[in-house]
Structures are given as C-alpha cells and as structure tokens.
PDB file of C-alpha atoms and ligand atoms in Angstrom:
ATOM      1  CA  UNK A   1     -26.192   9.395   2.747  1.00  0.00           C
ATOM      2  CA  UNK A   2     -23.269   7.694   1.011  1.00  0.00           C
ATOM      3  CA  UNK A   3     -20.692   6.122   3.266  1.00  0.00           C
ATOM      4  CA  UNK A   4     -17.482   8.141   3.396  1.00  0.00           C
ATOM      5  CA  UNK A   5     -14.870   6.971   0.905  1.00  0.00           C
ATOM      6  CA  UNK A   6     -11.546   5.799   2.300  1.00  0.00           C
ATOM      7  CA  UNK A   7      -9.869   7.986  -0.296  1.00  0.00           C
ATOM      8  CA  UNK A   8     -11.114  10.786  -2.523  1.00  0.00           C
ATOM      9  CA  UNK A   9      -8.681  12.588  -4.810  1.00  0.00           C
ATOM     10  CA  UNK A  10      -9.909  15.524  -6.897  1.00  0.00           C
ATOM     11  CA  UNK A  11      -8.085  17.459  -9.605  1.00  0.00           C
ATOM     12  CA  UNK A  12      -4.694  16.559  -8.223  1.00  0.00           C
ATOM     13  CA  UNK A  13      -1.636  18.095  -9.864  1.00  0.00           C
ATOM     14  CA  UNK A  14       2.002  17.788  -8.934  1.00  0.00           C
ATOM     15  CA  UNK A  15       4.769  19.778 -10.520  1.00  0.00           C
ATOM     16  CA  UNK A  16       8.352  19.423  -9.293  1.00  0.00           C
ATOM     17  CA  UNK A  17      10.072  22.745  -9.879  1.00  0.00           C
ATOM     18  CA  UNK A  18      13.795  22.865 -10.517  1.00  0.00           C
ATOM     19  CA  UNK A  19      16.220  23.314 -13.385  1.00  0.00           C
ATOM     20  CA  UNK A  20      13.944  21.098 -15.400  1.00  0.00           C
ATOM     21  CA  UNK A  21      10.312  21.367 -14.344  1.00  0.00           C
ATOM     22  CA  UNK A  22       8.655  17.958 -14.109  1.00  0.00           C
ATOM     23  CA  UNK A  23       4.905  17.625 -14.337  1.00  0.00           C
ATOM     24  CA  UNK A  24       4.537  14.364 -12.385  1.00  0.00           C
ATOM     25  CA  UNK A  25       0.725  14.246 -12.032  1.00  0.00           C
ATOM     26  CA  UNK A  26      -1.988  15.910 -14.103  1.00  0.00           C
ATOM     27  CA  UNK A  27      -5.605  16.268 -13.012  1.00  0.00           C
ATOM     28  CA  UNK A  28      -5.978  12.995 -11.129  1.00  0.00           C
ATOM     29  CA  UNK A  29      -9.474  12.081  -9.931  1.00  0.00           C
ATOM     30  CA  UNK A  30      -9.789   8.946  -7.851  1.00  0.00           C
ATOM     31  CA  UNK A  31     -12.332   7.445  -5.437  1.00  0.00           C
ATOM     32  CA  UNK A  32     -11.581   4.423  -3.322  1.00  0.00           C
ATOM     33  CA  UNK A  33     -14.398   3.024  -1.234  1.00  0.00           C
ATOM     34  CA  UNK A  34     -13.833   1.706   2.221  1.00  0.00           C
ATOM     35  CA  UNK A  35     -12.901  -1.981   1.947  1.00  0.00           C
ATOM     36  CA  UNK A  36     -11.491  -1.820  -1.591  1.00  0.00           C
ATOM     37  CA  UNK A  37      -8.205  -3.437  -2.635  1.00  0.00           C
ATOM     38  CA  UNK A  38      -6.739  -1.273  -5.380  1.00  0.00           C
ATOM     39  CA  UNK A  39      -3.490  -1.611  -7.302  1.00  0.00           C
ATOM     40  CA  UNK A  40      -1.669   1.108  -9.200  1.00  0.00           C
ATOM     41  CA  UNK A  41       0.462   0.161 -12.175  1.00  0.00           C
ATOM     42  CA  UNK A  42       2.285   2.084 -14.869  1.00  0.00           C
ATOM     43  CA  UNK A  43       5.713   2.502 -16.432  1.00  0.00           C
ATOM     44  CA  UNK A  44       8.684   3.732 -14.451  1.00  0.00           C
ATOM     45  CA  UNK A  45       8.414   7.493 -13.932  1.00  0.00           C
ATOM     46  CA  UNK A  46       4.655   7.572 -14.588  1.00  0.00           C
ATOM     47  CA  UNK A  47       3.892   9.096 -11.174  1.00  0.00           C
ATOM     48  CA  UNK A  48       2.866   6.127  -9.015  1.00  0.00           C
ATOM     49  CA  UNK A  49       5.066   6.952  -6.039  1.00  0.00           C
ATOM     50  CA  UNK A  50       4.241  10.638  -6.391  1.00  0.00           C
ATOM     51  CA  UNK A  51       0.539   9.813  -6.136  1.00  0.00           C
ATOM     52  CA  UNK A  52       1.121   7.668  -3.060  1.00  0.00           C
ATOM     53  CA  UNK A  53       3.236  10.430  -1.505  1.00  0.00           C
ATOM     54  CA  UNK A  54       0.423  12.962  -2.024  1.00  0.00           C
ATOM     55  CA  UNK A  55      -2.004  10.650  -0.224  1.00  0.00           C
ATOM     56  CA  UNK A  56       0.425   9.840   2.566  1.00  0.00           C
ATOM     57  CA  UNK A  57       1.288  13.549   3.005  1.00  0.00           C
ATOM     58  CA  UNK A  58       5.000  12.785   2.511  1.00  0.00           C
ATOM     59  CA  UNK A  59       4.900  15.447  -0.201  1.00  0.00           C
ATOM     60  CA  UNK A  60       2.472  18.298  -0.985  1.00  0.00           C
ATOM     61  CA  UNK A  61       0.263  18.559  -4.094  1.00  0.00           C
ATOM     62  CA  UNK A  62       0.755  21.590  -6.332  1.00  0.00           C
ATOM     63  CA  UNK A  63      -3.031  21.837  -6.556  1.00  0.00           C
ATOM     64  CA  UNK A  64      -6.078  19.676  -5.996  1.00  0.00           C
ATOM     65  CA  UNK A  65      -7.683  17.922  -3.093  1.00  0.00           C
ATOM     66  CA  UNK A  66      -6.991  14.779  -1.075  1.00  0.00           C
ATOM     67  CA  UNK A  67      -9.491  13.376   1.423  1.00  0.00           C
ATOM     68  CA  UNK A  68      -8.808  10.355   3.587  1.00  0.00           C
ATOM     69  CA  UNK A  69     -11.863   9.082   5.418  1.00  0.00           C
ATOM     70  CA  UNK A  70     -13.487  12.478   4.881  1.00  0.00           C
ATOM     71  CA  UNK A  71     -10.534  14.448   6.185  1.00  0.00           C
ATOM     72  CA  UNK A  72      -8.258  16.689   4.112  1.00  0.00           C
ATOM     73  CA  UNK A  73      -4.854  16.242   5.775  1.00  0.00           C
ATOM     74  CA  UNK A  74      -3.483  19.382   4.133  1.00  0.00           C
ATOM     75  CA  UNK A  75      -5.848  21.526   6.221  1.00  0.00           C
ATOM     76  CA  UNK A  76      -4.500  20.153   9.518  1.00  0.00           C
ATOM     77  CA  UNK A  77      -1.902  21.751  11.735  1.00  0.00           C
ATOM     78  CA  UNK A  78       1.346  19.928  12.509  1.00  0.00           C
ATOM     79  CA  UNK A  79       0.100  18.195  15.625  1.00  0.00           C
ATOM     80  CA  UNK A  80      -3.209  17.153  14.058  1.00  0.00           C
ATOM     81  CA  UNK A  81      -1.325  15.885  11.005  1.00  0.00           C
ATOM     82  CA  UNK A  82       0.937  13.669  13.108  1.00  0.00           C
ATOM     83  CA  UNK A  83      -2.136  12.269  14.818  1.00  0.00           C
ATOM     84  CA  UNK A  84      -3.924  11.802  11.479  1.00  0.00           C
ATOM     85  CA  UNK A  85      -1.022   9.879   9.970  1.00  0.00           C
ATOM     86  CA  UNK A  86      -0.794   7.611  13.005  1.00  0.00           C
ATOM     87  CA  UNK A  87      -4.518   6.887  13.119  1.00  0.00           C
ATOM     88  CA  UNK A  88      -5.640   6.874   9.501  1.00  0.00           C
ATOM     89  CA  UNK A  89      -2.658   5.651   7.496  1.00  0.00           C
ATOM     90  CA  UNK A  90      -0.679   2.431   7.461  1.00  0.00           C
ATOM     91  CA  UNK A  91       2.554   2.142   5.484  1.00  0.00           C
ATOM     92  CA  UNK A  92       4.262  -0.816   3.873  1.00  0.00           C
ATOM     93  CA  UNK A  93       7.582  -0.306   2.077  1.00  0.00           C
ATOM     94  CA  UNK A  94       9.628  -2.285  -0.422  1.00  0.00           C
ATOM     95  CA  UNK A  95      12.551  -2.606   2.007  1.00  0.00           C
ATOM     96  CA  UNK A  96      10.359  -3.323   5.071  1.00  0.00           C
ATOM     97  CA  UNK A  97      11.688  -0.466   7.282  1.00  0.00           C
ATOM     98  CA  UNK A  98      11.931  -2.649  10.384  1.00  0.00           C
ATOM     99  CA  UNK A  99      14.210  -1.847  13.320  1.00  0.00           C
ATOM    100  CA  UNK A 100      16.946  -4.473  13.565  1.00  0.00           C
ATOM    101  CA  UNK A 101      17.577  -3.991  17.269  1.00  0.00           C
ATOM    102  CA  UNK A 102      13.979  -4.890  18.118  1.00  0.00           C
ATOM    103  CA  UNK A 103      12.205  -8.241  17.999  1.00  0.00           C
ATOM    104  CA  UNK A 104       9.403  -8.966  15.559  1.00  0.00           C
ATOM    105  CA  UNK A 105       6.838  -8.399  18.345  1.00  0.00           C
ATOM    106  CA  UNK A 106       8.421  -5.083  19.370  1.00  0.00           C
ATOM    107  CA  UNK A 107       8.434  -3.877  15.776  1.00  0.00           C
ATOM    108  CA  UNK A 108       4.760  -4.723  15.364  1.00  0.00           C
ATOM    109  CA  UNK A 109       3.550  -2.900  18.493  1.00  0.00           C
ATOM    110  CA  UNK A 110       5.756   0.138  17.882  1.00  0.00           C
ATOM    111  CA  UNK A 111       2.984   2.324  16.381  1.00  0.00           C
ATOM    112  CA  UNK A 112       0.792   1.571  19.408  1.00  0.00           C
ATOM    113  CA  UNK A 113       3.357   2.529  22.019  1.00  0.00           C
ATOM    114  CA  UNK A 114       3.123   6.191  20.992  1.00  0.00           C
ATOM    115  CA  UNK A 115      -0.357   6.282  22.511  1.00  0.00           C
ATOM    116  CA  UNK A 116       0.587   4.602  25.826  1.00  0.00           C
ATOM    117  CA  UNK A 117      -2.013   1.821  25.643  1.00  0.00           C
ATOM    118  CA  UNK A 118      -2.622  -0.768  28.373  1.00  0.00           C
ATOM    119  CA  UNK A 119      -0.231  -3.708  28.126  1.00  0.00           C
ATOM    120  CA  UNK A 120      -3.019  -6.311  28.009  1.00  0.00           C
ATOM    121  CA  UNK A 121      -4.694  -4.460  25.129  1.00  0.00           C
ATOM    122  CA  UNK A 122      -1.397  -4.291  23.257  1.00  0.00           C
ATOM    123  CA  UNK A 123      -0.735  -7.997  23.818  1.00  0.00           C
ATOM    124  CA  UNK A 124      -4.167  -9.042  22.549  1.00  0.00           C
ATOM    125  CA  UNK A 125      -3.851  -6.861  19.422  1.00  0.00           C
ATOM    126  CA  UNK A 126      -0.385  -8.303  18.821  1.00  0.00           C
ATOM    127  CA  UNK A 127      -1.663 -11.888  19.023  1.00  0.00           C
ATOM    128  CA  UNK A 128      -4.559 -11.079  16.706  1.00  0.00           C
ATOM    129  CA  UNK A 129      -2.444  -9.549  13.921  1.00  0.00           C
ATOM    130  CA  UNK A 130       0.316 -12.172  14.329  1.00  0.00           C
ATOM    131  CA  UNK A 131      -2.234 -14.946  13.832  1.00  0.00           C
ATOM    132  CA  UNK A 132      -3.664 -13.166  10.807  1.00  0.00           C
ATOM    133  CA  UNK A 133      -0.175 -13.019   9.248  1.00  0.00           C
ATOM    134  CA  UNK A 134       0.904 -16.480  10.377  1.00  0.00           C
ATOM    135  CA  UNK A 135       3.952 -15.201  12.249  1.00  0.00           C
ATOM    136  CA  UNK A 136       3.084 -16.218  15.825  1.00  0.00           C
ATOM    137  CA  UNK A 137       6.115 -18.553  15.919  1.00  0.00           C
ATOM    138  CA  UNK A 138       8.678 -15.864  15.125  1.00  0.00           C
ATOM    139  CA  UNK A 139       7.488 -13.060  17.425  1.00  0.00           C
ATOM    140  CA  UNK A 140      10.576 -13.292  19.655  1.00  0.00           C
ATOM    141  CA  UNK A 141      13.095 -13.374  16.839  1.00  0.00           C
ATOM    142  CA  UNK A 142      15.121 -10.395  15.656  1.00  0.00           C
ATOM    143  CA  UNK A 143      14.381  -9.153  12.144  1.00  0.00           C
ATOM    144  CA  UNK A 144      17.776 -10.365  10.802  1.00  0.00           C
ATOM    145  CA  UNK A 145      16.876 -13.915  11.874  1.00  0.00           C
ATOM    146  CA  UNK A 146      13.829 -14.198   9.585  1.00  0.00           C
ATOM    147  CA  UNK A 147      13.223 -14.434   5.824  1.00  0.00           C
ATOM    148  CA  UNK A 148      12.325 -11.569   3.495  1.00  0.00           C
ATOM    149  CA  UNK A 149       8.744 -12.774   3.245  1.00  0.00           C
ATOM    150  CA  UNK A 150       8.483 -12.980   7.042  1.00  0.00           C
ATOM    151  CA  UNK A 151       9.941  -9.474   7.311  1.00  0.00           C
ATOM    152  CA  UNK A 152       7.257  -8.129   5.000  1.00  0.00           C
ATOM    153  CA  UNK A 153       4.562  -9.994   6.958  1.00  0.00           C
ATOM    154  CA  UNK A 154       5.958  -8.351  10.101  1.00  0.00           C
ATOM    155  CA  UNK A 155       5.758  -4.955   8.404  1.00  0.00           C
ATOM    156  CA  UNK A 156       2.163  -5.673   7.345  1.00  0.00           C
ATOM    157  CA  UNK A 157       1.269  -6.632  10.921  1.00  0.00           C
ATOM    158  CA  UNK A 158       2.787  -3.337  12.079  1.00  0.00           C
ATOM    159  CA  UNK A 159       0.745  -1.452   9.469  1.00  0.00           C
ATOM    160  CA  UNK A 160      -2.596  -3.018  10.401  1.00  0.00           C
ATOM    161  CA  UNK A 161      -2.274  -3.059  14.191  1.00  0.00           C
ATOM    162  CA  UNK A 162      -3.643   0.492  14.475  1.00  0.00           C
ATOM    163  CA  UNK A 163      -6.631  -0.321  12.187  1.00  0.00           C
ATOM    164  CA  UNK A 164      -5.921   2.554   9.776  1.00  0.00           C
ATOM    165  CA  UNK A 165      -8.538   3.817   7.287  1.00  0.00           C
ATOM    166  CA  UNK A 166      -6.198   2.998   4.416  1.00  0.00           C
ATOM    167  CA  UNK A 167      -2.968   1.096   3.968  1.00  0.00           C
ATOM    168  CA  UNK A 168      -0.507   2.435   1.412  1.00  0.00           C
ATOM    169  CA  UNK A 169       2.101   0.096  -0.008  1.00  0.00           C
ATOM    170  CA  UNK A 170       4.805   1.026  -2.530  1.00  0.00           C
ATOM    171  CA  UNK A 171       6.187  -2.112  -4.216  1.00  0.00           C
ATOM    172  CA  UNK A 172       5.615  -4.361  -1.164  1.00  0.00           C
ATOM    173  CA  UNK A 173       6.865  -7.401  -3.101  1.00  0.00           C
ATOM    174  CA  UNK A 174       9.625  -5.537  -4.952  1.00  0.00           C
ATOM    175  CA  UNK A 175      12.393  -7.154  -2.874  1.00  0.00           C
ATOM    176  CA  UNK A 176      10.861 -10.633  -2.684  1.00  0.00           C
ATOM    177  CA  UNK A 177      11.084 -13.772  -4.792  1.00  0.00           C
ATOM    178  CA  UNK A 178       7.892 -15.032  -6.375  1.00  0.00           C
ATOM    179  CA  UNK A 179       7.070 -17.519  -3.604  1.00  0.00           C
ATOM    180  CA  UNK A 180       7.405 -14.920  -0.842  1.00  0.00           C
ATOM    181  CA  UNK A 181       5.494 -12.445  -3.012  1.00  0.00           C
ATOM    182  CA  UNK A 182       2.653 -14.890  -3.190  1.00  0.00           C
ATOM    183  CA  UNK A 183       2.604 -15.366   0.606  1.00  0.00           C
ATOM    184  CA  UNK A 184       2.615 -11.601   1.142  1.00  0.00           C
ATOM    185  CA  UNK A 185      -0.107 -10.949  -1.442  1.00  0.00           C
ATOM    186  CA  UNK A 186      -2.276 -13.757  -0.080  1.00  0.00           C
ATOM    187  CA  UNK A 187      -1.917 -12.224   3.377  1.00  0.00           C
ATOM    188  CA  UNK A 188      -2.957  -8.811   2.079  1.00  0.00           C
ATOM    189  CA  UNK A 189      -5.903 -10.369   0.250  1.00  0.00           C
ATOM    190  CA  UNK A 190      -6.902 -12.168   3.444  1.00  0.00           C
ATOM    191  CA  UNK A 191      -6.700  -8.978   5.523  1.00  0.00           C
ATOM    192  CA  UNK A 192      -8.765  -7.123   2.949  1.00  0.00           C
ATOM    193  CA  UNK A 193     -11.435  -9.831   2.831  1.00  0.00           C
ATOM    194  CA  UNK A 194     -11.671 -10.697   6.503  1.00  0.00           C
ATOM    195  CA  UNK A 195     -10.971  -7.355   8.177  1.00  0.00           C
ATOM    196  CA  UNK A 196     -12.320  -5.122   5.400  1.00  0.00           C
ATOM    197  CA  UNK A 197      -9.079  -3.139   5.416  1.00  0.00           C
ATOM    198  CA  UNK A 198      -8.725  -0.692   2.510  1.00  0.00           C
ATOM    199  CA  UNK A 199      -5.523  -1.203   0.557  1.00  0.00           C
ATOM    200  CA  UNK A 200      -3.793   0.918  -2.069  1.00  0.00           C
ATOM    201  CA  UNK A 201      -0.741  -0.726  -3.530  1.00  0.00           C
ATOM    202  CA  UNK A 202       1.793   0.215  -6.187  1.00  0.00           C
ATOM    203  CA  UNK A 203       3.420  -2.651  -8.034  1.00  0.00           C
ATOM    204  CA  UNK A 204       5.298  -3.497 -11.213  1.00  0.00           C
ATOM    205  CA  UNK A 205       4.585  -7.170 -10.790  1.00  0.00           C
ATOM    206  CA  UNK A 206       1.473  -8.524 -12.572  1.00  0.00           C
ATOM    207  CA  UNK A 207       1.390 -11.570 -10.304  1.00  0.00           C
ATOM    208  CA  UNK A 208       1.197  -9.366  -7.197  1.00  0.00           C
ATOM    209  CA  UNK A 209      -1.280  -7.092  -8.944  1.00  0.00           C
ATOM    210  CA  UNK A 210      -3.555 -10.028  -9.737  1.00  0.00           C
ATOM    211  CA  UNK A 211      -4.509 -10.226  -6.044  1.00  0.00           C
ATOM    212  CA  UNK A 212      -6.063  -6.746  -6.174  1.00  0.00           C
ATOM    213  CA  UNK A 213      -9.750  -6.278  -6.968  1.00  0.00           C
ATOM    214  CA  UNK A 214      -9.201  -3.239  -9.177  1.00  0.00           C
ATOM    215  CA  UNK A 215      -6.133  -1.906 -10.928  1.00  0.00           C
ATOM    216  CA  UNK A 216      -5.633   1.655 -12.018  1.00  0.00           C
ATOM    217  CA  UNK A 217      -3.066   2.286 -14.736  1.00  0.00           C
ATOM    218  CA  UNK A 218      -1.217   5.569 -14.935  1.00  0.00           C
ATOM    219  CA  UNK A 219       0.818   6.833 -17.828  1.00  0.00           C
ATOM    220  CA  UNK A 220       2.709  10.131 -18.014  1.00  0.00           C
ATOM    221  CA  UNK A 221       1.078  11.297 -14.799  1.00  0.00           C
ATOM    222  CA  UNK A 222      -2.471  10.745 -16.021  1.00  0.00           C
ATOM    223  CA  UNK A 223      -5.008   8.024 -15.346  1.00  0.00           C
ATOM    224  CA  UNK A 224      -4.976   5.753 -18.388  1.00  0.00           C
ATOM    225  CA  UNK A 225      -7.510   3.047 -17.635  1.00  0.00           C
ATOM    226  CA  UNK A 226      -8.748   0.714 -14.920  1.00  0.00           C
ATOM    227  CA  UNK A 227      -9.685  -2.958 -14.832  1.00  0.00           C
ATOM    228  CA  UNK A 228     -11.641  -5.066 -12.336  1.00  0.00           C
ATOM    229  CA  UNK A 229     -10.795  -8.573 -11.225  1.00  0.00           C
ATOM    230  CA  UNK A 230     -14.013 -10.571 -11.088  1.00  0.00           C
ATOM    231  CA  UNK A 231     -13.847 -14.141  -9.785  1.00  0.00           C
ATOM    232  CA  UNK A 232     -10.843 -15.598 -11.541  1.00  0.00           C
ATOM    233  CA  UNK A 233      -7.347 -14.449 -10.610  1.00  0.00           C
ATOM    234  CA  UNK A 234      -5.637 -16.295 -13.493  1.00  0.00           C
ATOM    235  CA  UNK A 235      -7.845 -14.584 -16.061  1.00  0.00           C
ATOM    236  CA  UNK A 236      -7.195 -11.266 -14.328  1.00  0.00           C
ATOM    237  CA  UNK A 237      -3.434 -11.905 -14.509  1.00  0.00           C
ATOM    238  CA  UNK A 238      -3.687 -12.297 -18.289  1.00  0.00           C
ATOM    239  CA  UNK A 239      -5.818  -9.153 -18.502  1.00  0.00           C
ATOM    240  CA  UNK A 240      -3.149  -7.250 -16.577  1.00  0.00           C
ATOM    241  CA  UNK A 241      -0.425  -8.441 -18.972  1.00  0.00           C
ATOM    242  CA  UNK A 242      -2.560  -7.405 -21.947  1.00  0.00           C
ATOM    243  CA  UNK A 243      -3.322  -3.997 -20.465  1.00  0.00           C
ATOM    244  CA  UNK A 244       0.342  -3.416 -19.641  1.00  0.00           C
ATOM    245  CA  UNK A 245       1.449  -4.252 -23.144  1.00  0.00           C
ATOM    246  CA  UNK A 246      -1.229  -1.957 -24.564  1.00  0.00           C
ATOM    247  CA  UNK A 247      -0.301   0.988 -22.323  1.00  0.00           C
ATOM    248  CA  UNK A 248       3.433   0.384 -22.503  1.00  0.00           C
ATOM    249  CA  UNK A 249       4.337  -1.292 -19.251  1.00  0.00           C
ATOM    250  CA  UNK A 250       7.032  -3.823 -18.656  1.00  0.00           C
ATOM    251  CA  UNK A 251       5.251  -6.941 -19.847  1.00  0.00           C
ATOM    252  CA  UNK A 252       8.272  -7.998 -21.904  1.00  0.00           C
ATOM    253  CA  UNK A 253      10.104  -8.645 -18.629  1.00  0.00           C
ATOM    254  CA  UNK A 254       7.574 -11.262 -17.628  1.00  0.00           C
ATOM    255  CA  UNK A 255       7.238 -14.918 -18.027  1.00  0.00           C
ATOM    256  CA  UNK A 256       3.697 -16.183 -18.188  1.00  0.00           C
ATOM    257  CA  UNK A 257       4.378 -19.383 -16.249  1.00  0.00           C
ATOM    258  CA  UNK A 258       4.271 -17.810 -12.794  1.00  0.00           C
ATOM    259  CA  UNK A 259       0.521 -17.909 -12.206  1.00  0.00           C
TER     260      UNK A 259
HETATM  261  N1  ATP B 301      11.530  14.812  -5.656  1.00  0.00           N
HETATM  262  C1  ATP B 301      11.448  14.934  -6.972  1.00  0.00           C
HETATM  263  N2  ATP B 301      11.947  16.012  -7.598  1.00  0.00           N
HETATM  264  C2  ATP B 301      11.859  16.139  -8.932  1.00  0.00           C
HETATM  265  N3  ATP B 301      11.279  15.256  -9.744  1.00  0.00           N
HETATM  266  C3  ATP B 301      10.753  14.150  -9.181  1.00  0.00           C
HETATM  267  C4  ATP B 301      10.819  13.913  -7.777  1.00  0.00           C
HETATM  268  N4  ATP B 301      10.214  12.734  -7.508  1.00  0.00           N
HETATM  269  C5  ATP B 301       9.809  12.246  -8.687  1.00  0.00           C
HETATM  270  N5  ATP B 301      10.118  13.092  -9.708  1.00  0.00           N
HETATM  271  C6  ATP B 301       9.789  12.910 -11.133  1.00  0.00           C
HETATM  272  O1  ATP B 301       8.376  12.756 -11.225  1.00  0.00           O
HETATM  273  C7  ATP B 301       8.049  11.746 -12.184  1.00  0.00           C
HETATM  274  C8  ATP B 301       7.233  10.645 -11.492  1.00  0.00           C
HETATM  275  O2  ATP B 301       8.084   9.963 -10.566  1.00  0.00           O
HETATM  276  P1  ATP B 301       7.580   8.796  -9.626  1.00  0.00           P
HETATM  277  O3  ATP B 301       8.658   8.507  -8.654  1.00  0.00           O
HETATM  278  O4  ATP B 301       6.244   9.150  -9.079  1.00  0.00           O
HETATM  279  O5  ATP B 301       7.423   7.594 -10.675  1.00  0.00           O
HETATM  280  P2  ATP B 301       7.026   6.073 -10.418  1.00  0.00           P
HETATM  281  O6  ATP B 301       5.847   5.801 -11.288  1.00  0.00           O
HETATM  282  O7  ATP B 301       6.898   5.792  -8.976  1.00  0.00           O
HETATM  283  O8  ATP B 301       8.294   5.312 -11.039  1.00  0.00           O
HETATM  284  P3  ATP B 301       8.974   3.934 -10.569  1.00  0.00           P
HETATM  285  O9  ATP B 301       8.107   2.854 -11.146  1.00  0.00           O
HETATM  286  O10 ATP B 301      10.314   3.969 -11.269  1.00  0.00           O
HETATM  287  O11 ATP B 301       9.070   3.891  -9.091  1.00  0.00           O
HETATM  288  C9  ATP B 301       9.379  11.283 -12.782  1.00  0.00           C
HETATM  289  O12 ATP B 301       9.592  11.975 -13.962  1.00  0.00           O
HETATM  290  C10 ATP B 301      10.387  11.660 -11.724  1.00  0.00           C
HETATM  291  O13 ATP B 301      11.636  11.883 -12.291  1.00  0.00           O
HETATM  292 MG1   MG B 302       7.966   4.556  -7.617  1.00  0.00          MG
END
C-alpha cells in the first residue's frame, strides 16, 4: 500500500461570486508526499493564496477535493474541524501573527496549551523546537524586543511544536530583508531535512524559493509547470528565474547577485 500523501488535491475549483465573478482556481490536481518541501510561485493574482486557503480550510472550494493526511476536512463537523486544524496544520504568515503581550516562549507553546498538556512535556518540546530554530537565548524576551528574522523563527517554532502533517506558509519571508530571509529559509530547510516535516510555501522571492525541493508554478489559476531542485541550490535559483521569466513572473524585479 502507498503511504498516505500529506496533501492530495483533486479537481479543485474556486469561483468568487460577486458583481464581477472571479475564477481564481481551475481544475487543480496536486499531490504532496509526506516529507516534501514544495514552493508555489506565480504572478500576483494567480491564485496562490486562494490555493493555500482551500488547503487550510480558511475558505471553501467551489468544487473538488482536498485531503490532508488522508482526511477530507470539508467532511468534518465544526468540532472535528477545529481539532483537525490544530493537529494536522501548522501556519506561518508574512507578518508573523505573534502576540506582543506574551514572551517568545509563551507564543511558541500557545498551540499546545489548548490541549492541557503536562508542564514537563511542554517544556521539553519548547526546548527542542527552540534549539532547532536557534532561539534558545531569546525565549524570555517579548516579541517587540527581537528582530524580524527572530520573530519569524519564533512563528516557525510555534508552527512545528504540534508536529502537524503539513505546514502552510504564505510569503514567510515577505517582510524580511535578504539576510533574515536566508536564516528563515535555512531553518525551514533544516526542519524539513531533519524532522521530515512537510512544507508548502508560497513565495515571490526566487532566493527563498531556491531552498524548496520542488516548485509549482501557477498562472491564471491553473498549474503551469513544476521544477525540481536536485543537488545545487545556485543552479536551481537560476532555473527559477528562467521559469519565472518564461511564465511571466516578476523576474525583472530581481538582481542576480543575491545567491
Ligand atoms: N475574497 C475574495 N473575493 C473575491 N475575489 C478574490 C478574493 N480573494 C481573491 N480573489 C481574487 O482571486 C484571484 C486570486 O487571488 P489570490 O489572492 O489567490 O492571488 P495570489 O496569487 O495570492 O496573489 P498575490 O501574489 O498578489 O498574493 C485574484 O483575481 C483575486 O482578485
Ligand atoms: Mg497571495
């Protein structure tokens, strides 16, 4: 028997009704194996966030099927869905979504506290993810006392502490300079390699994208093409730039000296 895919999307369509009807996604088919690190790229308005929102159950597909770890979240009742989202999904946002009144440590363990775990268990999980993200030294700081890169590492620690089946990230380096982006992407790469965490990440930034193992390009709500990384990240970076310029991305905004 095949192992269950972390994500399986079949015939997914999304139409936003309204004064002007927008067809945001058309017949998307997508399989992501457990342990993959997949990027999604495409021009502004191509449907990247919509796709992520269908997977994360933030919004509902017009038709089609979504399975996360073998479970179709759209068949669950409200209570089961809340449980599913807590257990199976991890979220990372462009603007971090941390609570300013809490410390770094408190932010990270927040998703655990909903399940009333033992304190010792919580503490050991906290230490483990903090070490993985290299933020052990800042655990007692407030989120306004740390850098943007450290904030995103805190948010990543919060996303992985529950060991979700898949982590969804929409522009996780969108608010960061290139050095912090690199730190964040290296951390995600490290988590993927060492913990086998499945990652699905939307980005405009070819440098960030070059840390993924596979990149799916969408255009006008349809899958356009996909490319695989292989061994060399620099070569992959160039391949991403070439693919973006072919499919009409934003490669003109880039300088090629950032690798
Ligand atoms: N809530 C909504 N209601 C109506 N139309 C929407 C809604 N959300 C997105 N759209 C439309 O759906 C299409 C896809 O939008 P989406 O946000 O998925 O694009 P994106 O690829 O994430 O773009 P960006 O790179 O700018 O973030 C766009 O035409 C957008 O205007
Ligand atoms: Mg978007």
